Structures are given as structure tokens and as C-alpha cells.
XYZ file of C-alpha atoms in Angstrom:
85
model
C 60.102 165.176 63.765
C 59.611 168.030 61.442
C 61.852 170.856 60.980
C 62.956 173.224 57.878
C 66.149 174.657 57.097
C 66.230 177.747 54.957
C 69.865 177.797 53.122
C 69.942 181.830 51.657
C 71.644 182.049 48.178
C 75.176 181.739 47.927
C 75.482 179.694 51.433
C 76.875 176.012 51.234
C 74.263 173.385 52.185
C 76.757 170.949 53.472
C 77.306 173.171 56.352
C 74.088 171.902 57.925
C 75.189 168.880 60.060
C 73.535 167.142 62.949
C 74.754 164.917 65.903
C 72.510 162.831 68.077
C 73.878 161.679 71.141
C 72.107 159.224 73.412
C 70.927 156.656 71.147
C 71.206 153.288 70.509
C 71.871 152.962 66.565
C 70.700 155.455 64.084
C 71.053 154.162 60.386
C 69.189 154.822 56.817
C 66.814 152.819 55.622
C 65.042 153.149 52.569
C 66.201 157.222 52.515
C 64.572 157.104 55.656
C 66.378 158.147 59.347
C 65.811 155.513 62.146
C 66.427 156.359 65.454
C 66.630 153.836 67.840
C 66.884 154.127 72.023
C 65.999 152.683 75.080
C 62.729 153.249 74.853
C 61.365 153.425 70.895
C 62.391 153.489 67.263
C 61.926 156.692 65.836
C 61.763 157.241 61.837
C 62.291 160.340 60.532
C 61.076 160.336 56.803
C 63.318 161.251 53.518
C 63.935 164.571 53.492
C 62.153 167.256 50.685
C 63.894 170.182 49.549
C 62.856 172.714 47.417
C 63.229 176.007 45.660
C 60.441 178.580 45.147
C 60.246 179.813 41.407
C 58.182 182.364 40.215
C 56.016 181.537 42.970
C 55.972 177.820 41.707
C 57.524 175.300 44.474
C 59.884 173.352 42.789
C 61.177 169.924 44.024
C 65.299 169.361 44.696
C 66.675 165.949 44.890
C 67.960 165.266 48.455
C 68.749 162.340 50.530
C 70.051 162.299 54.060
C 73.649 161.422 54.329
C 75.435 159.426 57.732
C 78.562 159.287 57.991
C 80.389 158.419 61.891
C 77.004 158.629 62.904
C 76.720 162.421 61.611
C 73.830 163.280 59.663
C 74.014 165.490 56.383
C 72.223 166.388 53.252
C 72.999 165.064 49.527
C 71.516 167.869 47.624
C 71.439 168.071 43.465
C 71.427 170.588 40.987
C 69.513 173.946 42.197
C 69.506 177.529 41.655
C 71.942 178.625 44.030
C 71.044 182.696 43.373
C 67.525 181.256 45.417
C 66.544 180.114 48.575
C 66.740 176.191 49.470
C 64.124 175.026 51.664
């Protein structure tokens, strides 16, 4: 799965939450999202966040976050007068 979320400045990140039903288990492993049904596994890599900079992409630390099977996003230190990708 591939998806973006575009936070504009100002907005809280932590606002972004997601909630599979129909599954399995879902847990982290290694940073990285497994989803697991019926039918497959699914893996869903670490996430990559980022800022753009005088037209420079530059890298954010973030790390999914589960918590009562809802997913979030640990995010560090960025600009928060910018876009997060």
C-alpha cells in the first residue's frame, strides 16, 4: 500500500489516525506494519516523511505508532510553518 498525507502548516499530525477492521492481527515489526487476514500477510513498510526546503526534500523522523489496534504517526522535530509530507 502506498498513500501520502499532506499535513498544511500549523495542523497537528496526530490527528491522522487509522482503523482496520477485518483482520486477523496487525502488529509492528521492525517499524514495519503487518497485516495479517484470512487470506495473506500484508507489510506495509516504515513510513517516510518529509518537508520540502528551498526546493530541497528534507527527511523527518517518523515511525508508525499502534495503540488498541489504532494506527498513528510518531513524528520529530520539523518546521511546522511548512508542509509535512
Amino acid at each position: 500500500m502506498k498513500y501520502d498525507f499532506i499535513v498544511e502548516p500549523f495542523v497537528d499530525p496526530s490527528q491522522i489516525r487509522i482503523k482496520y477492521n477485518g483482520l486477523d492481527a496487525i502488529r509492528l515489526v521492525d517499524g514495519n506494519l503487518e497485516l495479517t487476514t484470512s487470506v495473506k500477510q500484508l507489510v506495509e513498510s516504515k513510513p517516510y516523511a518529509y518537508q520540502e526546503v528551498d526546493g530541497v526534500q528534507v527527511e523527518v523522523r517518523c515511525e508508525f505508532r499502534l495503540e488498541s489496534g489504532v494506527l498513528s504517526f510518531d513524528i520529530g522535530e520539523y518546521d511546522r510553518s511548512l508542509p509535512l509530507v
